[in-house]
Coordinates of C-alpha atoms and ligand atoms in Angstrom, one line a residue:
X982 CA 0.0 0.0 0.0
X983 CA 1.5 3.4 -1.0
X984 CA 1.4 6.2 1.6
X985 CA -1.4 7.9 -0.4
X986 CA -3.5 4.7 0.0
X987 CA -2.7 4.2 3.7
X988 CA -5.8 3.9 5.9
X989 CA -7.0 7.1 7.2
X990 CA -8.0 6.9 10.9
X991 CA -10.5 9.7 11.4
X992 CA -11.3 10.4 15.1
X993 CA -14.4 12.6 15.7
X994 CA -14.7 14.1 19.1
X995 CA -18.2 15.0 20.2
X996 CA -19.5 12.0 18.1
X997 CA -22.6 11.6 20.1
X998 CA -24.0 15.1 19.6
X999 CA -26.1 16.8 16.8
X1000 CA -23.1 17.3 14.5
X1001 CA -21.3 14.1 15.4
X1002 CA -24.4 11.9 14.7
X1003 CA -25.1 13.8 11.5
X1004 CA -21.6 12.9 10.4
X1005 CA -22.1 9.3 11.4
X1006 CA -25.3 9.1 9.4
X1007 CA -23.6 10.4 6.2
X1008 CA -20.5 8.3 6.7
X1009 CA -22.7 5.2 7.1
X1010 CA -24.3 6.1 3.8
X1011 CA -21.1 6.6 1.8
X1012 CA -18.9 4.1 3.7
X1013 CA -15.6 5.6 2.4
X1014 CA -13.0 3.0 1.4
X1015 CA -9.6 2.9 3.3
X1016 CA -11.0 5.1 6.1
X1017 CA -11.7 4.1 9.6
X1018 CA -14.0 6.5 11.4
X1019 CA -14.2 6.5 15.2
X1020 CA -16.9 8.6 17.0
X1021 CA -16.1 9.5 20.6
X1022 CA -18.3 10.6 23.5
X1023 CA -17.3 12.1 26.8
X1024 CA -17.5 8.5 28.2
X1025 CA -14.4 7.6 26.1
X1026 CA -12.4 10.5 27.6
X1027 CA -13.2 13.8 29.3
X1028 CA -11.4 16.1 26.9
X1029 CA -10.9 18.7 29.7
X1030 CA -8.6 16.1 31.3
X1031 CA -5.2 16.2 29.6
X1032 CA -4.0 12.7 30.6
X1033 CA -7.3 11.0 29.7
X1034 CA -7.3 12.7 26.3
X1035 CA -3.6 11.8 25.7
X1036 CA -4.1 8.2 26.7
X1037 CA -7.1 7.8 24.4
X1038 CA -5.5 9.5 21.4
X1039 CA -2.3 7.5 21.8
X1040 CA -4.4 4.3 21.7
X1041 CA -6.4 5.3 18.7
X1042 CA -3.6 6.9 16.7
X1043 CA -5.7 9.2 14.5
X1044 CA -4.3 10.4 11.2
X1045 CA -7.1 13.0 11.1
X1046 CA -9.2 14.6 13.8
X1047 CA -12.6 16.3 13.5
X1048 CA -12.8 18.2 16.8
X1049 CA -16.6 18.7 17.3
X1050 CA -16.9 18.4 21.1
X1051 CA -17.7 21.5 23.0
X1052 CA -19.8 22.8 25.8
X1053 CA -22.6 24.3 23.8
X1054 CA -26.0 25.8 24.6
X1055 CA -28.7 28.3 23.6
X1056 CA -28.9 32.0 24.5
X1057 CA -30.2 31.6 28.1
X1058 CA -27.6 29.0 29.1
X1059 CA -24.8 31.0 27.5
X1060 CA -25.9 34.1 29.6
X1061 CA -25.9 32.1 32.8
X1062 CA -22.7 30.1 32.6
X1063 CA -20.2 32.5 30.8
X1064 CA -17.2 31.4 32.9
X1065 CA -17.8 27.7 32.5
X1066 CA -18.3 28.1 28.7
X1067 CA -14.9 29.9 28.6
X1068 CA -12.9 27.6 30.8
X1069 CA -14.3 24.2 29.7
X1070 CA -14.0 25.0 26.0
X1071 CA -10.5 26.5 26.4
X1072 CA -9.4 23.3 28.2
X1073 CA -10.8 20.9 25.7
X1074 CA -9.4 22.8 22.7
X1075 CA -6.0 23.2 24.2
X1076 CA -5.8 19.5 25.1
X1077 CA -7.0 18.3 21.7
X1078 CA -4.7 20.6 19.6
X1079 CA -1.6 20.0 21.7
X1080 CA -2.0 16.3 21.7
X1081 CA -2.7 16.3 18.0
X1082 CA 0.6 18.2 17.6
X1083 CA 2.4 15.7 19.8
X1084 CA 1.1 12.8 17.8
X1085 CA 1.7 14.4 14.4
X1086 CA -1.9 14.2 13.3
X1087 CA -2.1 15.2 9.6
X1088 CA -5.1 17.4 9.8
X1089 CA -7.5 18.8 12.5
X1090 CA -10.8 20.5 11.8
X1091 CA -12.3 22.4 14.7
X1092 CA -15.6 24.1 15.1
X1093 CA -16.2 27.8 15.5
X1094 CA -19.6 29.5 15.2
X1095 CA -21.1 32.6 13.6
X1096 CA -22.1 33.8 17.1
X1097 CA -18.4 34.4 18.0
X1098 CA -18.2 37.3 15.5
X1099 CA -18.1 41.0 16.7
X1100 CA -21.4 42.4 17.7
X1101 CA -20.8 45.7 16.0
X1102 CA -19.9 44.9 12.4
X1103 CA -21.1 45.6 8.9
X1104 CA -23.0 42.6 7.5
X1105 CA -22.5 40.1 5.9
X1106 CA -20.0 38.5 8.2
X1107 CA -16.9 37.0 6.5
X1108 CA -14.0 34.9 7.7
X1109 CA -11.6 37.9 8.1
X1110 CA -13.8 39.7 10.7
X1111 CA -13.6 37.2 13.6
X1112 CA -11.3 39.3 15.8
X1113 CA -12.5 42.8 14.7
X1114 CA -14.3 43.7 18.0
X1115 CA -15.9 42.2 21.1
X1116 CA -18.6 39.6 20.6
X1117 CA -22.2 40.0 21.8
X1118 CA -22.2 40.1 25.6
X1119 CA -24.8 37.3 25.9
X1120 CA -22.2 34.6 24.8
X1121 CA -19.0 36.3 25.7
X1122 CA -17.4 33.3 27.4
X1123 CA -18.2 30.8 24.6
X1124 CA -17.2 33.2 21.8
X1125 CA -13.8 34.2 23.3
X1126 CA -12.9 30.5 23.9
X1127 CA -13.9 29.7 20.3
X1128 CA -11.9 32.6 18.9
X1129 CA -8.8 31.3 20.6
X1130 CA -9.1 28.1 18.4
X1131 CA -8.4 30.4 15.4
X1132 CA -5.5 31.9 17.2
X1133 CA -4.1 28.4 18.0
X1134 CA -4.6 27.1 14.5
X1135 CA -2.4 30.0 13.2
X1136 CA 0.3 29.7 15.8
X1137 CA 0.5 25.9 15.7
X1138 CA 0.9 26.2 11.9
X1139 CA 3.5 28.9 12.1
X1140 CA 5.6 27.4 14.8
X1141 CA 5.2 23.7 14.2
X1142 CA 3.8 23.4 10.7
X1143 CA 0.5 21.8 11.9
X1144 CA -2.3 21.5 9.5
X1145 CA -5.1 22.7 11.8
X1146 CA -8.1 24.5 10.4
X1147 CA -11.7 25.4 11.5
X1148 CA -15.2 25.6 10.0
X1149 CA -17.7 28.2 11.0
X1150 CA -21.3 26.8 10.7
X1151 CA -24.3 29.0 11.1
X1152 CA -27.2 27.7 13.3
X1153 CA -27.2 23.9 13.0
X1154 CA -30.3 21.7 13.3
X1155 CA -31.3 18.2 12.6
X1156 CA -32.1 14.8 14.2
X1157 CA -30.4 14.3 17.7
X1158 CA -30.5 18.0 18.5
X1159 CA -31.0 19.1 22.1
X1160 CA -34.8 19.8 22.5
X1161 CA -34.4 21.0 26.1
X1162 CA -36.1 24.4 26.5
X1163 CA -33.4 25.9 28.8
X1164 CA -30.3 24.4 27.3
X1165 CA -31.1 24.1 23.6
X1166 CA -31.0 26.3 20.6
X1167 CA -33.9 28.2 19.1
X1168 CA -35.1 25.7 16.5
X1169 CA -35.3 22.5 18.6
X1170 CA -36.7 24.6 21.4
X1171 CA -39.6 25.7 19.1
X1172 CA -40.1 22.1 18.0
X1173 CA -40.4 21.0 21.6
X1174 CA -42.9 23.7 22.4
X1175 CA -45.1 22.8 19.5
X1176 CA -45.0 19.1 20.5
X1177 CA -46.0 20.0 24.0
X1178 CA -48.7 22.5 22.9
X1179 CA -50.3 20.0 20.6
X1180 CA -50.2 17.2 23.2
X1181 CA -51.6 19.5 25.9
X1182 CA -54.1 21.5 23.8
X1183 CA -52.4 24.8 24.8
X1184 CA -51.1 27.8 22.8
X1185 CA -47.6 27.7 21.2
X1186 CA -45.6 30.6 22.6
X1187 CA -42.5 31.8 20.8
X1188 CA -40.0 33.7 23.1
X1189 CA -39.2 37.1 21.7
X1190 CA -40.8 39.0 18.8
X1191 CA -40.1 36.5 16.1
X1192 CA -38.4 39.2 14.0
X1193 CA -34.7 38.2 14.3
X1194 CA -33.2 36.6 11.2
X1195 CA -31.0 33.5 11.1
X1196 CA -29.4 31.2 8.6
X1197 CA -29.9 27.5 9.5
X1198 CA -27.8 24.6 8.2
X1199 CA -29.1 21.1 8.2
X1200 CA -26.8 18.7 10.1
X1201 CA -26.6 16.3 7.2
X1202 CA -25.6 19.1 4.8
X1203 CA -23.0 20.2 7.2
X1204 CA -21.7 16.6 7.4
X1205 CA -21.2 16.5 3.7
X1206 CA -19.4 19.7 3.7
X1207 CA -17.1 18.6 6.6
X1208 CA -16.1 15.5 4.6
X1209 CA -15.2 17.9 1.7
X1210 CA -13.2 20.1 4.1
X1211 CA -11.3 17.0 5.3
X1212 CA -10.4 15.9 1.8
X1213 CA -10.0 19.1 -0.1
X1214 CA -9.9 22.3 1.9
X1215 CA -6.2 23.2 2.4
X1216 CA -6.3 26.6 4.2
X1217 CA -5.4 27.2 7.8
X1218 CA -7.8 30.1 8.0
X1219 CA -11.4 29.1 8.7
X1220 CA -14.3 28.8 6.3
X1221 CA -18.0 29.7 6.8
X1222 CA -20.3 26.8 6.1
X1223 CA -23.8 28.2 5.5
X1224 CA -26.6 28.2 3.0
X1225 CA -26.8 31.3 0.8
X1226 CA -27.6 34.8 2.2
X1227 CA -31.1 34.8 0.5
X1228 CA -32.0 31.7 2.6
X1229 CA -31.9 33.8 5.8
X1230 CA -35.2 33.3 7.5
X1231 CA -37.1 35.0 10.4
X1232 CA -37.8 33.1 13.7
X1233 CA -41.5 33.8 12.9
X1234 CA -41.3 32.0 9.5
X1235 CA -39.3 29.1 11.1
X1236 CA -42.0 28.8 13.7
X1237 CA -44.6 28.6 11.0
X1238 CA -42.8 25.8 9.2
X1239 CA -42.6 23.9 12.5
X1240 CA -46.3 24.4 13.0
X1241 CA -47.0 23.0 9.5
X1242 CA -44.6 20.0 10.1
X1243 CA -46.5 19.1 13.3
X1244 CA -49.9 20.0 11.7
X1245 CA -50.5 22.1 14.8
X1246 CA -53.9 23.9 14.7
X1247 CA -53.7 25.8 18.0
X1248 CA -52.9 29.5 18.8
X1249 CA -49.4 30.9 18.1
X1250 CA -48.3 33.7 20.5
X1251 CA -45.1 35.9 20.7
X1252 CA -43.8 36.7 24.2
X1253 CA -42.0 40.0 23.7
X1254 CA -41.0 40.2 27.3
X1255 CA -38.3 37.6 26.5
X1256 CA -34.9 38.7 24.9
X1257 CA -34.5 38.5 21.1
X1258 CA -30.7 38.2 21.1
X1259 CA -28.9 39.6 18.1
X1260 CA -31.3 40.9 15.5
X1261 CA -29.3 39.3 12.7
X1262 CA -25.9 37.9 11.9
X1263 CA -26.0 37.3 8.2
X1264 CA -22.9 35.3 7.1
X1265 CA -21.5 35.3 3.6
X1266 CA -20.7 31.9 2.1
X1267 CA -18.8 33.5 -0.7
X1268 CA -15.6 31.6 0.2
X1269 CA -17.5 28.3 0.3
X1270 CA -19.2 29.1 -3.0
X1271 CA -15.8 29.8 -4.6
X1272 CA -14.9 26.2 -3.9
X1273 CA -18.3 24.6 -4.1
X1274 CA -20.5 26.6 -6.5
X1275 CA -22.9 23.7 -7.1
X1276 CA -23.4 22.3 -3.6
X1277 CA -27.2 21.9 -3.0
X1278 CA -28.5 22.6 0.5
X1279 CA -31.6 20.7 1.7
X1280 CA -34.5 23.2 1.6
X1281 CA -35.3 24.3 5.2
X1282 CA -38.9 23.1 4.9
X1283 CA -37.7 19.5 4.2
X1284 CA -35.0 19.6 6.9
X1285 CA -37.5 20.8 9.5
X1286 CA -40.0 18.1 8.4
X1287 CA -37.3 15.4 8.7
X1288 CA -36.2 16.7 12.1
X1289 CA -39.8 16.9 13.4
X1290 CA -40.5 13.3 12.2
X1291 CA -37.3 12.2 13.9
X1292 CA -38.3 14.0 17.1
X1293 CA -41.8 12.5 17.1
X1294 CA -40.5 9.0 16.5
X1295 CA -37.7 9.3 19.1
X1296 CA -39.5 11.4 21.7
X1297 CA -38.7 9.0 24.5
X1298 CA -34.9 9.0 23.9
X1299 CA -34.4 12.5 22.5
X1300 CA -32.5 15.0 24.7
X1301 CA -35.2 17.3 26.1
Ligands
LIG2171 P1 -23.9 18.8 21.2 O1 -24.2 19.4 22.5 O2 -25.0 18.1 20.4 O3 -22.8 17.7 21.3 C1 -21.6 18.0 22.1 C2 -20.7 16.8 22.0 O4 -19.5 17.2 22.7 C3 -21.3 15.5 22.6 O5 -20.8 14.4 21.8 C4 -20.6 15.5 24.0 O6 -20.4 14.2 24.5 C5 -19.2 16.1 23.6 N1 -18.6 16.7 24.8 C6 -19.1 17.7 25.6 N2 -18.2 17.9 26.6 C7 -17.2 17.0 26.5 C8 -16.1 16.6 27.3 N3 -15.8 17.3 28.4 N4 -15.3 15.6 26.9 C9 -15.6 14.9 25.8 N5 -16.6 15.2 25.0 C10 -17.5 16.2 25.4 O7 -23.2 19.9 20.3 P2 -23.4 20.2 18.7 O8 -23.2 18.9 17.9 O9 -24.6 21.0 18.5 O10 -22.1 21.1 18.4 C11 -20.9 20.6 17.8 C12 -19.9 21.7 17.5 O11 -20.5 22.6 16.6 C13 -19.5 22.4 18.8 O12 -18.1 22.7 18.7 C14 -20.3 23.7 18.7 O13 -19.6 24.8 19.3 C15 -20.3 23.9 17.2 N6 -21.5 24.7 16.7 C16 -22.8 24.3 17.0 C17 -23.8 25.1 16.5 C18 -25.2 24.6 16.7 O14 -26.1 25.3 16.2 N7 -25.5 23.5 17.4 C19 -23.6 26.3 15.7 C20 -22.2 26.5 15.4 C21 -21.2 25.8 15.9 P3 -21.5 13.4 25.4 O15 -22.6 13.0 24.5 O16 -20.8 12.2 25.9 O17 -21.9 14.4 26.4

């Protein structure tokens, strides 16, 4: 076997979450030859613990790492636990990248997020703006820890020649999301509420005005793009993975699609006493489109329907 044909051992941290399970789904579909994919959970190693992380990575000997694991959460959890978001994510990222350097891993892809961008910027966001000003105060701890991944990718490359890069997805949704109202993101939270409202015969209340605009990426589309990044994206600087700007949608319209997917006939209310968060954070996918002009994103109506169907079928086991 030539070195080009040597088996790739791709280790995915955070393999049991929304993104990790989306990746597993797509990998099981395409079953790539000469590649062994290993999906980790926190039970395999607590990535905040250096020795546990080193022991596991030494055992697995990855050639490639997709570092998905993080402490994540929606607006309200982010506001409450800023220090934990900062410290836990900093520890995990520092351990994973340092150990990948030690073990000479050929490529590492980490995850940033569009909510780490400066609050006061001219839209649309692009990859060069990450460090241009402070992030929104609501997720300051999470955002600053994530920004440091971009710093680490650059300095590990410049000092040690490491091939560490990062992707910046917009809001992700799909099967296996966290449907908990306190801890989860907006879209699964809305699904949970419609499910409960339909079951209990009560109104469906959306927190906030419904006016904020967001771009949502379906976890299975994201998985396909990550596989492309692993194979063919050769920059250290990060890349935004998002549907096109014209696909930006209001929370109100998303709520309507969820209502349709559940066939919910009750009343829909907007509780404007609850915070809206950032009004919008439109991201440009120009860089992605320069590499992938023909990539077809799943229409949001279809992605929402598939996710709602999954949630209904898996209600007992879903995180909620
Ligand atoms: P989930 O909460 O669904 O999954 C988190 C994963 O991280 C789980 O597999 C969890 O393992 C693992 N994990 C958490 N803490 C530890 C730890 N201390 N040690 C080892 N593993 C740990 O997250 P998502 O899939 O939604 O997010 C994945 C990535 O994408 C994150 O880096 C996030 O910042 C980023 N992102 C997410 C967005 C979104 O909308 N969801 C938007 C943009 C970026 P276990 O199951 O064992 O707890």
